[in-house]
mmCIF file of C-alpha atoms and ligand atoms in Angstrom:
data_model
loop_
_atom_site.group_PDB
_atom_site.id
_atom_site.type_symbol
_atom_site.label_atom_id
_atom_site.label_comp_id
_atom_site.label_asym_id
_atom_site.label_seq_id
_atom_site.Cartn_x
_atom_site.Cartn_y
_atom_site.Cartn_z
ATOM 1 C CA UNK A 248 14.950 -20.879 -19.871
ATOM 2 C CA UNK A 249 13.333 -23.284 -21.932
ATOM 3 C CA UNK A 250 10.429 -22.596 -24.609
ATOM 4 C CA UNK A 251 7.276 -23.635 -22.930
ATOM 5 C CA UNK A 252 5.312 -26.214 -25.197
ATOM 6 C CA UNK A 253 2.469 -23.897 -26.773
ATOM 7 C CA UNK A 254 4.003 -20.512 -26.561
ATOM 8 C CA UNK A 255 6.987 -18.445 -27.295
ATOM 9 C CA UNK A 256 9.195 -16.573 -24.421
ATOM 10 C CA UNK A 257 11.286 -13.847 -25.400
ATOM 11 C CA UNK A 258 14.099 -13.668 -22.955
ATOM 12 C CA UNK A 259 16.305 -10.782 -24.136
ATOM 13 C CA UNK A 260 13.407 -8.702 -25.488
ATOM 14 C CA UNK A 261 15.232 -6.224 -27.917
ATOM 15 C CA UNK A 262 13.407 -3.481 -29.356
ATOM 16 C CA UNK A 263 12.651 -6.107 -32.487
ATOM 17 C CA UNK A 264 10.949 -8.694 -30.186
ATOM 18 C CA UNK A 265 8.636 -5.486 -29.073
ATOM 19 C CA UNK A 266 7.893 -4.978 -32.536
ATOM 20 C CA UNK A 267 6.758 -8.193 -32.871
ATOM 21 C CA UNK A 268 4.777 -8.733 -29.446
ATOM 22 C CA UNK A 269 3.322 -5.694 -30.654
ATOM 23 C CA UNK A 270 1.919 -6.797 -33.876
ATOM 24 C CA UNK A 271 1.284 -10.001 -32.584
ATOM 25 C CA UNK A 272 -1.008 -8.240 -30.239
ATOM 26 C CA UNK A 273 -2.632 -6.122 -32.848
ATOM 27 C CA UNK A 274 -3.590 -9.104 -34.619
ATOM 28 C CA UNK A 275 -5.287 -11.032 -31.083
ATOM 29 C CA UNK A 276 -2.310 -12.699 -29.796
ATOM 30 C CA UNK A 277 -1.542 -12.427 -25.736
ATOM 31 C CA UNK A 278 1.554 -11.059 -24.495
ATOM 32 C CA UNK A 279 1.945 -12.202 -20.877
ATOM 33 C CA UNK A 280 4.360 -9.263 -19.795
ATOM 34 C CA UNK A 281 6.540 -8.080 -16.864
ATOM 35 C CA UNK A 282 4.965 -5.377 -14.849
ATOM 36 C CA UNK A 283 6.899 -3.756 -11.400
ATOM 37 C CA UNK A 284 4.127 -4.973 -9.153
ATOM 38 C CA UNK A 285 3.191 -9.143 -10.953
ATOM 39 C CA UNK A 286 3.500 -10.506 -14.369
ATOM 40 C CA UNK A 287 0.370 -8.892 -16.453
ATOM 41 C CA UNK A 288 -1.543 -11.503 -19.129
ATOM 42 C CA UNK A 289 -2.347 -8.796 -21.814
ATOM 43 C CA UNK A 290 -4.454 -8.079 -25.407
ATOM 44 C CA UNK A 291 -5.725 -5.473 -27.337
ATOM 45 C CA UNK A 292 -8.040 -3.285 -24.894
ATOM 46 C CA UNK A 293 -10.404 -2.395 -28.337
ATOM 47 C CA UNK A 294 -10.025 -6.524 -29.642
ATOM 48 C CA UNK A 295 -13.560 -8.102 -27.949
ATOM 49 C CA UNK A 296 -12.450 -11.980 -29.382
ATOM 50 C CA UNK A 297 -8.520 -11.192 -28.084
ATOM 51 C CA UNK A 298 -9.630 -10.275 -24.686
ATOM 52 C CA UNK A 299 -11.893 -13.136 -24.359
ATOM 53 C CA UNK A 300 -9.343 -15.103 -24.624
ATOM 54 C CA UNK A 301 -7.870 -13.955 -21.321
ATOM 55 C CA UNK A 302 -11.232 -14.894 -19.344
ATOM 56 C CA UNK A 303 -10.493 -18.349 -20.929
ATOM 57 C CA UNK A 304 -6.718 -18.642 -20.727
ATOM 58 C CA UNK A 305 -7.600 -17.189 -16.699
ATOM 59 C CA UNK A 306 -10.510 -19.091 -16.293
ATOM 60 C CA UNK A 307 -12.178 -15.842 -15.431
ATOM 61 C CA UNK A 308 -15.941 -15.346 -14.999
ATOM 62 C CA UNK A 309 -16.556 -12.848 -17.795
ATOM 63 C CA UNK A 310 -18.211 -10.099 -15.649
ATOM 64 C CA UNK A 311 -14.792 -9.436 -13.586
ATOM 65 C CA UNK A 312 -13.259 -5.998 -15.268
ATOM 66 C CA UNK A 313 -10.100 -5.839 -16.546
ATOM 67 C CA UNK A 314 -6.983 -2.825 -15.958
ATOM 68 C CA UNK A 315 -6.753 -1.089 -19.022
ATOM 69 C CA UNK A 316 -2.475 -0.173 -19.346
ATOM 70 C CA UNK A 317 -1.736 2.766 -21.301
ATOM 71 C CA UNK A 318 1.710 4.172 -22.255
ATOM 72 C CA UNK A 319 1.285 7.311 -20.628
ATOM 73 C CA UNK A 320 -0.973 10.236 -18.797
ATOM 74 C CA UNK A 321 -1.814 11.613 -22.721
ATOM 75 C CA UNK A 322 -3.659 8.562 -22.973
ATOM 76 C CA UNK A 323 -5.930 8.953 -20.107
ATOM 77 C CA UNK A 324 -8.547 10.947 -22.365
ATOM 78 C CA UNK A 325 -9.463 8.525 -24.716
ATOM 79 C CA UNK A 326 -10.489 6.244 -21.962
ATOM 80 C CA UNK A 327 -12.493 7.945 -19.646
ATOM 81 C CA UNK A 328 -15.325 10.436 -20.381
ATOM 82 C CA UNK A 329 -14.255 12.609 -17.127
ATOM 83 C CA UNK A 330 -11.673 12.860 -13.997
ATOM 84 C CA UNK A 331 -11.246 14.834 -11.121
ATOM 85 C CA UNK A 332 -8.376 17.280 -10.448
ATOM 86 C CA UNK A 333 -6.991 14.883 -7.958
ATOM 87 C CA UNK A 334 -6.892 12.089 -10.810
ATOM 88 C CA UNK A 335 -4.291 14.154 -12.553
ATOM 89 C CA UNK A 336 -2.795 14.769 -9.442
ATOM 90 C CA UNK A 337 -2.109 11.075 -8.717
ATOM 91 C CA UNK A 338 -1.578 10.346 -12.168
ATOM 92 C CA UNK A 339 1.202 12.612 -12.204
ATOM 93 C CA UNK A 340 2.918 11.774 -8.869
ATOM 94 C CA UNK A 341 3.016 8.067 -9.382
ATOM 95 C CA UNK A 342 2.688 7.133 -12.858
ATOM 96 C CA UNK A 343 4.830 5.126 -14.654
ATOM 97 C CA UNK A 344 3.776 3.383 -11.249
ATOM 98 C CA UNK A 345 1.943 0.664 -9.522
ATOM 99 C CA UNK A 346 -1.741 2.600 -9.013
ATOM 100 C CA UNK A 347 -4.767 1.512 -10.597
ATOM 101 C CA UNK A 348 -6.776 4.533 -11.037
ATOM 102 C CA UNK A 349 -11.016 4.131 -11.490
ATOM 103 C CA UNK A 350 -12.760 6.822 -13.360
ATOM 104 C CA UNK A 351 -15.938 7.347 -15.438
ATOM 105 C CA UNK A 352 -15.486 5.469 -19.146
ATOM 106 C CA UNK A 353 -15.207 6.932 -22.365
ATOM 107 C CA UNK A 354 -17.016 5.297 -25.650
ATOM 108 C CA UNK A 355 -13.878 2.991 -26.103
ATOM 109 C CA UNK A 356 -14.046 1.590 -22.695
ATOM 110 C CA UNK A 357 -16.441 -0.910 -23.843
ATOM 111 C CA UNK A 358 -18.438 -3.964 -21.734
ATOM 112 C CA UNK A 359 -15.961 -6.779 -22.427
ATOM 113 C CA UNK A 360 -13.446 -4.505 -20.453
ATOM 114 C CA UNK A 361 -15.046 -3.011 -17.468
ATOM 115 C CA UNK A 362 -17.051 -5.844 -16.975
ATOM 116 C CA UNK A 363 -20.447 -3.534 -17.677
ATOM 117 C CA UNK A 364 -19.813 -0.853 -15.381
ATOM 118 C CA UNK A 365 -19.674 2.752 -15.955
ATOM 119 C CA UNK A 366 -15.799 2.586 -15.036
ATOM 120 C CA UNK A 367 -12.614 2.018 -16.225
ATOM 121 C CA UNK A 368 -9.603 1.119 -14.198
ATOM 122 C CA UNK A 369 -6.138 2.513 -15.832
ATOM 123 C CA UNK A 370 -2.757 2.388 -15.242
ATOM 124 C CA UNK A 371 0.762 3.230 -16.871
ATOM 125 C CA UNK A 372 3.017 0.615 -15.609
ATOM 126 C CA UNK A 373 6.514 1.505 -13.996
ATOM 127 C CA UNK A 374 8.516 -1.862 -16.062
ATOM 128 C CA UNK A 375 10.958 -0.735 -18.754
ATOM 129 C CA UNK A 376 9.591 -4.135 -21.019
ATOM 130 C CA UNK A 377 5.843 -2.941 -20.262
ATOM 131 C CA UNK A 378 6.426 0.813 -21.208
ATOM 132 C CA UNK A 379 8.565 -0.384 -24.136
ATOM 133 C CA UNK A 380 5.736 -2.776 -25.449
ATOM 134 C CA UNK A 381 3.016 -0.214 -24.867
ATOM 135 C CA UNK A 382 4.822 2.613 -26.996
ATOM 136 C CA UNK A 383 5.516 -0.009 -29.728
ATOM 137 C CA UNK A 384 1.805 -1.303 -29.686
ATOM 138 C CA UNK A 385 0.996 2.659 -29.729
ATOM 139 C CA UNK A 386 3.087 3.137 -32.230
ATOM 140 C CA UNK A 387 1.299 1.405 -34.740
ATOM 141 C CA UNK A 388 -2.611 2.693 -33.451
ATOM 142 C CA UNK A 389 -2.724 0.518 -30.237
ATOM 143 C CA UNK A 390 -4.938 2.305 -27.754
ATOM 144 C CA UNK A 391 -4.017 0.300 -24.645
ATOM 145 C CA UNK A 392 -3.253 -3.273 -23.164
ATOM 146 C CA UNK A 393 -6.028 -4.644 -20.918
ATOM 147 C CA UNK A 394 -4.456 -7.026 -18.513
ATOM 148 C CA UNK A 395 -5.363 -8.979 -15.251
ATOM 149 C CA UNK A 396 -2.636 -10.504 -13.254
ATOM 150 C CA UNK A 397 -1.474 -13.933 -15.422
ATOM 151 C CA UNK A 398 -2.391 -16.262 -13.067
ATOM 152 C CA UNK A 399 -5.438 -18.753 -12.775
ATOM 153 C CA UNK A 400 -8.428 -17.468 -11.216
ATOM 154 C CA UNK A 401 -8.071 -17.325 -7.414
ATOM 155 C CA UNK A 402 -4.430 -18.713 -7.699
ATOM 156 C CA UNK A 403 -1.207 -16.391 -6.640
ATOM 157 C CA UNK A 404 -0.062 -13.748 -9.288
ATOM 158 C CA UNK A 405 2.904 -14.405 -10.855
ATOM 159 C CA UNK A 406 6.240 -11.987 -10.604
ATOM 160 C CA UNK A 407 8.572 -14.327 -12.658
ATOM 161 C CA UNK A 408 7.981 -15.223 -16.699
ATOM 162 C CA UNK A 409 8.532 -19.025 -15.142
ATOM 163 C CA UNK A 410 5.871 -18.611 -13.160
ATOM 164 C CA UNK A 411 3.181 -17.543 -15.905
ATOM 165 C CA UNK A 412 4.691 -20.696 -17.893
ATOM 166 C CA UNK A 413 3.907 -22.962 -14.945
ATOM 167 C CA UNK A 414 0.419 -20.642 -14.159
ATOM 168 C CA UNK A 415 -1.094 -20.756 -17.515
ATOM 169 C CA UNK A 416 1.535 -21.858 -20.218
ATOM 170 C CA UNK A 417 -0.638 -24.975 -21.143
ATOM 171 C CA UNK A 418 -3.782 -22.501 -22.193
ATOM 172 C CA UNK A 419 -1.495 -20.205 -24.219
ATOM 173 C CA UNK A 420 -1.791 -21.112 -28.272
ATOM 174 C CA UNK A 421 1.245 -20.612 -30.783
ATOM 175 C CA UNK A 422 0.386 -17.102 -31.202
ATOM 176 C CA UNK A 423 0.679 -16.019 -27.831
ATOM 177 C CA UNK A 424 4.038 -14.849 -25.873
ATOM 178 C CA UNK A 425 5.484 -14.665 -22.585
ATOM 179 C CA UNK A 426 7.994 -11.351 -22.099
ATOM 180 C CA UNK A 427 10.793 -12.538 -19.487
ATOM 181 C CA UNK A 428 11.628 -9.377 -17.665
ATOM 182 C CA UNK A 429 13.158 -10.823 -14.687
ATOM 183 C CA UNK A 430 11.517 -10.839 -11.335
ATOM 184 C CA UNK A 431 9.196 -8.403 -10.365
ATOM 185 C CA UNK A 432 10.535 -5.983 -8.297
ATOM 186 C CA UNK A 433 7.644 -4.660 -6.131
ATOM 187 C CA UNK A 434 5.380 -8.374 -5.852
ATOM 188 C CA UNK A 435 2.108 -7.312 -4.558
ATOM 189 C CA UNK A 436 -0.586 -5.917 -7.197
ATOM 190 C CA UNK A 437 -1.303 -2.145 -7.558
ATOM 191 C CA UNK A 438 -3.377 -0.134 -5.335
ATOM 192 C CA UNK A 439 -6.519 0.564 -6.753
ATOM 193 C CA UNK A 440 -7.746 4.024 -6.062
ATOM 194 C CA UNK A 441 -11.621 4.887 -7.350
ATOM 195 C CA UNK A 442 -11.915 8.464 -8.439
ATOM 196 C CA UNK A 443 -15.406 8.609 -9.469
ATOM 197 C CA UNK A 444 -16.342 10.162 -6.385
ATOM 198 C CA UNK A 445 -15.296 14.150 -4.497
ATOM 199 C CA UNK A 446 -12.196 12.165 -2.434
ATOM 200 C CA UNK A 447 -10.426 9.303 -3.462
ATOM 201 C CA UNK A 448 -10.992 6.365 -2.401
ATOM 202 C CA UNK A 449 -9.029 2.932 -1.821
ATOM 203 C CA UNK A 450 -10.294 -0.277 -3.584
ATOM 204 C CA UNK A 451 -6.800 -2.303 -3.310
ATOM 205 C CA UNK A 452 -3.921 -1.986 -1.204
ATOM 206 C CA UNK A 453 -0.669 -1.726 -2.571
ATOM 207 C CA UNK A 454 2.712 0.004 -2.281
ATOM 208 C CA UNK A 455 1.096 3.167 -3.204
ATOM 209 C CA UNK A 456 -0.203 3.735 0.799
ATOM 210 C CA UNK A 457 -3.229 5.999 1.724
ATOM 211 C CA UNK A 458 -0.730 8.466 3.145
ATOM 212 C CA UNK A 459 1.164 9.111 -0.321
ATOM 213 C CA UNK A 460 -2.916 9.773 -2.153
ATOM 214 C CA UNK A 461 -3.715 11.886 0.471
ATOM 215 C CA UNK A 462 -0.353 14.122 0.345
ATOM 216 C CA UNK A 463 -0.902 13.832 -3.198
ATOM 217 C CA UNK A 464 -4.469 15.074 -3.378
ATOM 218 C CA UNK A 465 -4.535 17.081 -0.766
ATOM 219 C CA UNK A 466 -7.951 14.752 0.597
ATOM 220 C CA UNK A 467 -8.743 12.898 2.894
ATOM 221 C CA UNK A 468 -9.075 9.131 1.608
ATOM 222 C CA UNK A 469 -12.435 7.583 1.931
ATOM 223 C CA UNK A 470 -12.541 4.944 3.724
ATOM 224 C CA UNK A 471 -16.099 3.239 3.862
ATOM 225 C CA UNK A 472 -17.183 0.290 1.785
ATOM 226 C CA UNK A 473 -18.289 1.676 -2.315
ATOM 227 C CA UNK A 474 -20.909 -0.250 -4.393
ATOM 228 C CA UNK A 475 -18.212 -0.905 -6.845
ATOM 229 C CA UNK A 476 -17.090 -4.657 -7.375
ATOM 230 C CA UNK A 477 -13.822 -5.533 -7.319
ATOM 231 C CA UNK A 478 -13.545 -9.024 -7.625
ATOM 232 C CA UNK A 479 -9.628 -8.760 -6.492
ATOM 233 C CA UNK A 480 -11.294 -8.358 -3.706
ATOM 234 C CA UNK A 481 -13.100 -11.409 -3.177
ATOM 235 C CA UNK A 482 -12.854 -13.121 -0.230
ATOM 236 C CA UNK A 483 -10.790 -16.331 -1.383
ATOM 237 C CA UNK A 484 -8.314 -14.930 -3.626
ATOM 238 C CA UNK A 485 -4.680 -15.385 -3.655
ATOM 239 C CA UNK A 486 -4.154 -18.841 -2.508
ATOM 240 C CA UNK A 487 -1.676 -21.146 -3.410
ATOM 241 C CA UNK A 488 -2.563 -25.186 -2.953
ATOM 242 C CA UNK A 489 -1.263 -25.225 0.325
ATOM 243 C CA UNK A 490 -3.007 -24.184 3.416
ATOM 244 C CA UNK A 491 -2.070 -20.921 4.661
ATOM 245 C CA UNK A 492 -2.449 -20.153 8.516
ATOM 246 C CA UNK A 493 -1.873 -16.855 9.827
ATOM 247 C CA UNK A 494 0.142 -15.755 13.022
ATOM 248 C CA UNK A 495 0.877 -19.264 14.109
ATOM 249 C CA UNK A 496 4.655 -20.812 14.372
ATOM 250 C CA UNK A 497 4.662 -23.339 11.924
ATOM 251 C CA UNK A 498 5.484 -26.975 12.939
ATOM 252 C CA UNK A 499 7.721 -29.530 11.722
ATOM 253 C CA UNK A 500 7.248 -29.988 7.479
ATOM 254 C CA UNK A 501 5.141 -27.709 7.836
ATOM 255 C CA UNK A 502 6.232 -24.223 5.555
ATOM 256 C CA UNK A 503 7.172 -21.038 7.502
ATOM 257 C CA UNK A 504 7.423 -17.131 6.104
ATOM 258 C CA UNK A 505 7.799 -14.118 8.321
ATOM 259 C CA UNK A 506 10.254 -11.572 8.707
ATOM 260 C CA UNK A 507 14.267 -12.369 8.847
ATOM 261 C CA UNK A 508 14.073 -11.399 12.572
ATOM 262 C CA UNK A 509 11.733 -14.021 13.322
ATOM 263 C CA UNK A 510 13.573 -17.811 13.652
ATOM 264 C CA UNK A 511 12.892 -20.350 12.215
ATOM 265 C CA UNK A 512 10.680 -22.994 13.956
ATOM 266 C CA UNK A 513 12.497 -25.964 14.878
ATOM 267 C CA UNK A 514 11.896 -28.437 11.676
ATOM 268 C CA UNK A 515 9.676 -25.934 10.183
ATOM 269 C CA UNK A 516 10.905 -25.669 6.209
ATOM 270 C CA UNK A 517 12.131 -21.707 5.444
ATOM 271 C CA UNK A 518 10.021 -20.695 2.690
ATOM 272 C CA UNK A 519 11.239 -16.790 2.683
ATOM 273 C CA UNK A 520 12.877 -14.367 5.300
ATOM 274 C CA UNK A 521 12.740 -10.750 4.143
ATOM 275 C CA UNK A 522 14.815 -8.403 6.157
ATOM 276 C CA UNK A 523 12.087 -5.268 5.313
ATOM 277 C CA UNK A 524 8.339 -4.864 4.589
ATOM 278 C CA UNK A 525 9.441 -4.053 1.090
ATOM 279 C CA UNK A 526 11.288 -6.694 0.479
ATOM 280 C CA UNK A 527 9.056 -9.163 1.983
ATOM 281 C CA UNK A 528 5.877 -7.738 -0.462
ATOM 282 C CA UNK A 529 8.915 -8.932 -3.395
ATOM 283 C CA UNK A 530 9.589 -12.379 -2.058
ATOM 284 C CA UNK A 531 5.950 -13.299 -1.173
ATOM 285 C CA UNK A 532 4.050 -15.237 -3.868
ATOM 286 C CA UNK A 533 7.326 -16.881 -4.937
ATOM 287 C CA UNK A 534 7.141 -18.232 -1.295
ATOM 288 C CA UNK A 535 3.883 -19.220 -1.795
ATOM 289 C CA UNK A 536 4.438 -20.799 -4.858
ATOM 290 C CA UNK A 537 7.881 -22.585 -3.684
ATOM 291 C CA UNK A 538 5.293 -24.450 -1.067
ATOM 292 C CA UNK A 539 3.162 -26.057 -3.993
ATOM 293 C CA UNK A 540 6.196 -27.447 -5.602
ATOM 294 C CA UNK A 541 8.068 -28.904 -2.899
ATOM 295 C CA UNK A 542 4.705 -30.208 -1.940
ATOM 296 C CA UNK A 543 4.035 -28.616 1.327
ATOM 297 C CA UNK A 544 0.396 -28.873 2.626
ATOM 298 C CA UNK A 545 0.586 -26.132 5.238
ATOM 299 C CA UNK A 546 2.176 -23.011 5.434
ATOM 300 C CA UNK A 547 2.435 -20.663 9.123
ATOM 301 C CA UNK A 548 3.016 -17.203 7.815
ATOM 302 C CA UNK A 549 3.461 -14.160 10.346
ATOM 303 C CA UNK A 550 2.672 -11.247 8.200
ATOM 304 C CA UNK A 551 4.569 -7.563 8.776
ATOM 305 C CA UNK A 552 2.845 -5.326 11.254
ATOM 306 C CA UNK A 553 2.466 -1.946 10.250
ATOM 307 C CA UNK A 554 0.151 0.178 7.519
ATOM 308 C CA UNK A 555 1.412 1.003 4.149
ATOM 309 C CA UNK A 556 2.638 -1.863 2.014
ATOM 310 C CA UNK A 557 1.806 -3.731 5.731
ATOM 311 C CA UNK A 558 -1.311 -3.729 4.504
ATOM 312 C CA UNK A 559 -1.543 -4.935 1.617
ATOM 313 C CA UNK A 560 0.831 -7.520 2.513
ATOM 314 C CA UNK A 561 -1.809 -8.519 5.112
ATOM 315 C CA UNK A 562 -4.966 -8.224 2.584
ATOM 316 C CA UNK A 563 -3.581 -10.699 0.298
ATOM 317 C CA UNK A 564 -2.498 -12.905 2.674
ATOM 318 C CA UNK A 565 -5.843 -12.950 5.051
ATOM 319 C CA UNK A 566 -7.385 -13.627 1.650
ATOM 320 C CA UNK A 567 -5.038 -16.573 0.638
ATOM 321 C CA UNK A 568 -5.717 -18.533 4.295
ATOM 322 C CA UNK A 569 -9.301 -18.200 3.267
ATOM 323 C CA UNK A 570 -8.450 -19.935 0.275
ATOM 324 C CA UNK A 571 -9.434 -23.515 1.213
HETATM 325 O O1 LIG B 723 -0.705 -4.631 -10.471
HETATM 326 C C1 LIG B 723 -1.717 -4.877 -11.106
HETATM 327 O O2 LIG B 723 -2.753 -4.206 -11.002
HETATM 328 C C2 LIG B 723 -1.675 -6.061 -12.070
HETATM 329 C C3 LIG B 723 -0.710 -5.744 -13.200
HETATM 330 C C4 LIG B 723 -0.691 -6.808 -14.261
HETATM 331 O O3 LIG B 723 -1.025 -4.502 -13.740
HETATM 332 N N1 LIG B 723 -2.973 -6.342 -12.570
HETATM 333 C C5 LIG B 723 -3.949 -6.893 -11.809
HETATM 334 O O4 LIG B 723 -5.105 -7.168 -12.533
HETATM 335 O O5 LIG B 723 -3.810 -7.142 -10.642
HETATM 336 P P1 LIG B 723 -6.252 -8.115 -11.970
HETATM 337 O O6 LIG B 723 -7.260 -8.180 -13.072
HETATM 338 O O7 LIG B 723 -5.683 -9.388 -11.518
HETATM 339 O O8 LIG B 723 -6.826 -7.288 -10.810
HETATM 340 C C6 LIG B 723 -7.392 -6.054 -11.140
HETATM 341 C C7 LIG B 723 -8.485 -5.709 -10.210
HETATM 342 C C8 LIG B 723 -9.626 -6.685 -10.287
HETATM 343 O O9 LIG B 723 -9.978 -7.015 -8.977
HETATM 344 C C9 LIG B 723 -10.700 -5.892 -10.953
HETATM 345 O O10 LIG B 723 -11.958 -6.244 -10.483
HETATM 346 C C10 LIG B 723 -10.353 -4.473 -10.563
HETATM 347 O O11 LIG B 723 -8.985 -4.451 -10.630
HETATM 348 N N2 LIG B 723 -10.890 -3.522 -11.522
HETATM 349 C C11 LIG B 723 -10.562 -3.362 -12.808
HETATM 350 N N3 LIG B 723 -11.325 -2.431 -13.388
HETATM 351 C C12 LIG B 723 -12.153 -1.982 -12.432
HETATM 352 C C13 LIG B 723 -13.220 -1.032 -12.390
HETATM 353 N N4 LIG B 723 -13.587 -0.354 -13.472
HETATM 354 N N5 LIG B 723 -13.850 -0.848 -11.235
HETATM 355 C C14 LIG B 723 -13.502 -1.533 -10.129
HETATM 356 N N6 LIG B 723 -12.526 -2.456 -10.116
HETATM 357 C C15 LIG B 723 -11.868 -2.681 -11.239
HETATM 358 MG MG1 LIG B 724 -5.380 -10.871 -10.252
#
């Protein structure tokens, strides 16, 4: 892989290269890093200037709060000023893991991260490159990594360190790096789960399904709308260039993803063809992404059926044909 033009990738990150992401982020660099679910564009959660620099690098709106990552559940309490039994609950069942959990903020939480709300969204990453890079930052006094998705705003998260080059390489300055961990192995951001209130409640899909929270908790999961914002959540979101149509066959040059069982369209180009709903949350975005650089203006998709990761399959993807 070849060094992008303004930043530095690491490709076989030895425990030396996370010493030195590390410091580099304890002094205001970003460290775009592997995560399971996308690529993560991180900073110092406690640095104001350092995470400003992600709005800018992300071309952000400022107000949008950011996922604080922490090394592990004994560094839940310095974040949040309070959490439910059921928080620990979920914390314990699927952290390392890719769940997003929202709870009241501590002192350290402060407005450049949760965007001014009273909230804090955490999570301890399930990537052996994240969890390495968050001990060594914590190692040496780092409280946590606060990092959105490394993509533009709006545009499809990355799950390969080529992709961040391509996303945002360009914005990145000398003291910045880009962790290659390989590809991402679940593809599909984490679910989001708000625990301010007496049940859980969903704010993001993701392969952490409504049925594993409520075995978890024991609770039912809340299902009507919260005042919380969660920009992810916007209605154009996700979108690649292309145009994405939903539940159509695709027609000739035009792109075409949907599950291996499904042909292919005569003259239709094969952008992916998963064999499971798993694997087809892992192949997605790079699908989407393949489309903008062979130049394909439209691409049919006919999402997975089902609940679960179904769904959030179907979220992202109902938000990327709204994209245009
Ligand atoms: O899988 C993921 O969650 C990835 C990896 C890198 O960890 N991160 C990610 O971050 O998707 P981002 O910023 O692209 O999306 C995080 C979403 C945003 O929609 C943000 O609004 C929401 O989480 N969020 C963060 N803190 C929140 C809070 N306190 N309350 C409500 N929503 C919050
Ligand atoms: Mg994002």
């Amino acid at each position: 892989m070849s060094a992008p033009a303004n930043s530095q990738f690491f490709s076989n990150c030895t425990v030396d290269a996370l010493d030195q992401a590390a410091l580099a982020l304890q002094k205001g660099s970003l460290i775009a890093f592997p995560t399971e679910t996308v690529y993560g564009l991180g900073a110092d959660a406690t640095n104001a200037s350092a995470v400003a620099r992600i709005y800018e690098v992300k071309g952000r709106p400022s107000d949008h709060p950011l996922i604080v990552h922490i090394a592990g559940l004994e560094s839940l309490e310095s974040w949040t000023s309070d959490f439910p039994v059921y928080a620990i609950s979920l914390a314990r069942d699927f952290w390392p893991g890719p769940m997003t959990l929202v709870l009241p903020r501590s002192g350290m939480a402060k407005d450049f991260i949760t965007g001014g709300q009273e909230t804090v969204g955490l999570r301890v990453p399930a990537h052996p490159l994240a969890l390495g890079l968050l001990h060594a930052f914590k190692k040496i006094g780092g409280q946590g990594i606060a990092a959105p998705s490394a993509n533009r705003f709006g545009q499809v998260s990355p799950t390969t360190a080529q992709a961040v080059e391509e996303e945002i390489g360009k914005y990145l300055s000398p003291i910045d790096f880009i962790l290659d961990g390989g590809p991402a192995l679940v593809g599909v951001e984490s679910t989001i789960i708000d625990c301010t209130g007496d049940s859980p409640r969903i704010l993001r899909h993701g392969a952490i399904t409504k049925e594993m929270v409520e075995e978890s908790t024991g609770l039912e999961v809340v299902e009507e709308e919260s005042d919380i914002r969660v920009p992810g959540t916007l209605e154009r979101h996700y979108s690649p260039k292309a145009e994405v149509i939903l539940d159509v066959m695709a027609e000739p040059g035009e792109g075409f993803i949907a599950l291996s069982a499904i042909p292919t369209p005569k003259g239709a180009i094969r952008l992916a063809s998963p064999s499971t709903t798993v694997e087809y949350a892992r192949v997605l975005y790079a699908a989407l992404r393949s489309a903008d650089t062979q130049g394909i203006k439209k691409i049919a998709v006919i999402p997975p059926e089902g609940d679960g990761l179904a769904l959030a399959i179907q979220d992202r993807l109902v938000r990327a044909s709204r994209g245009r």
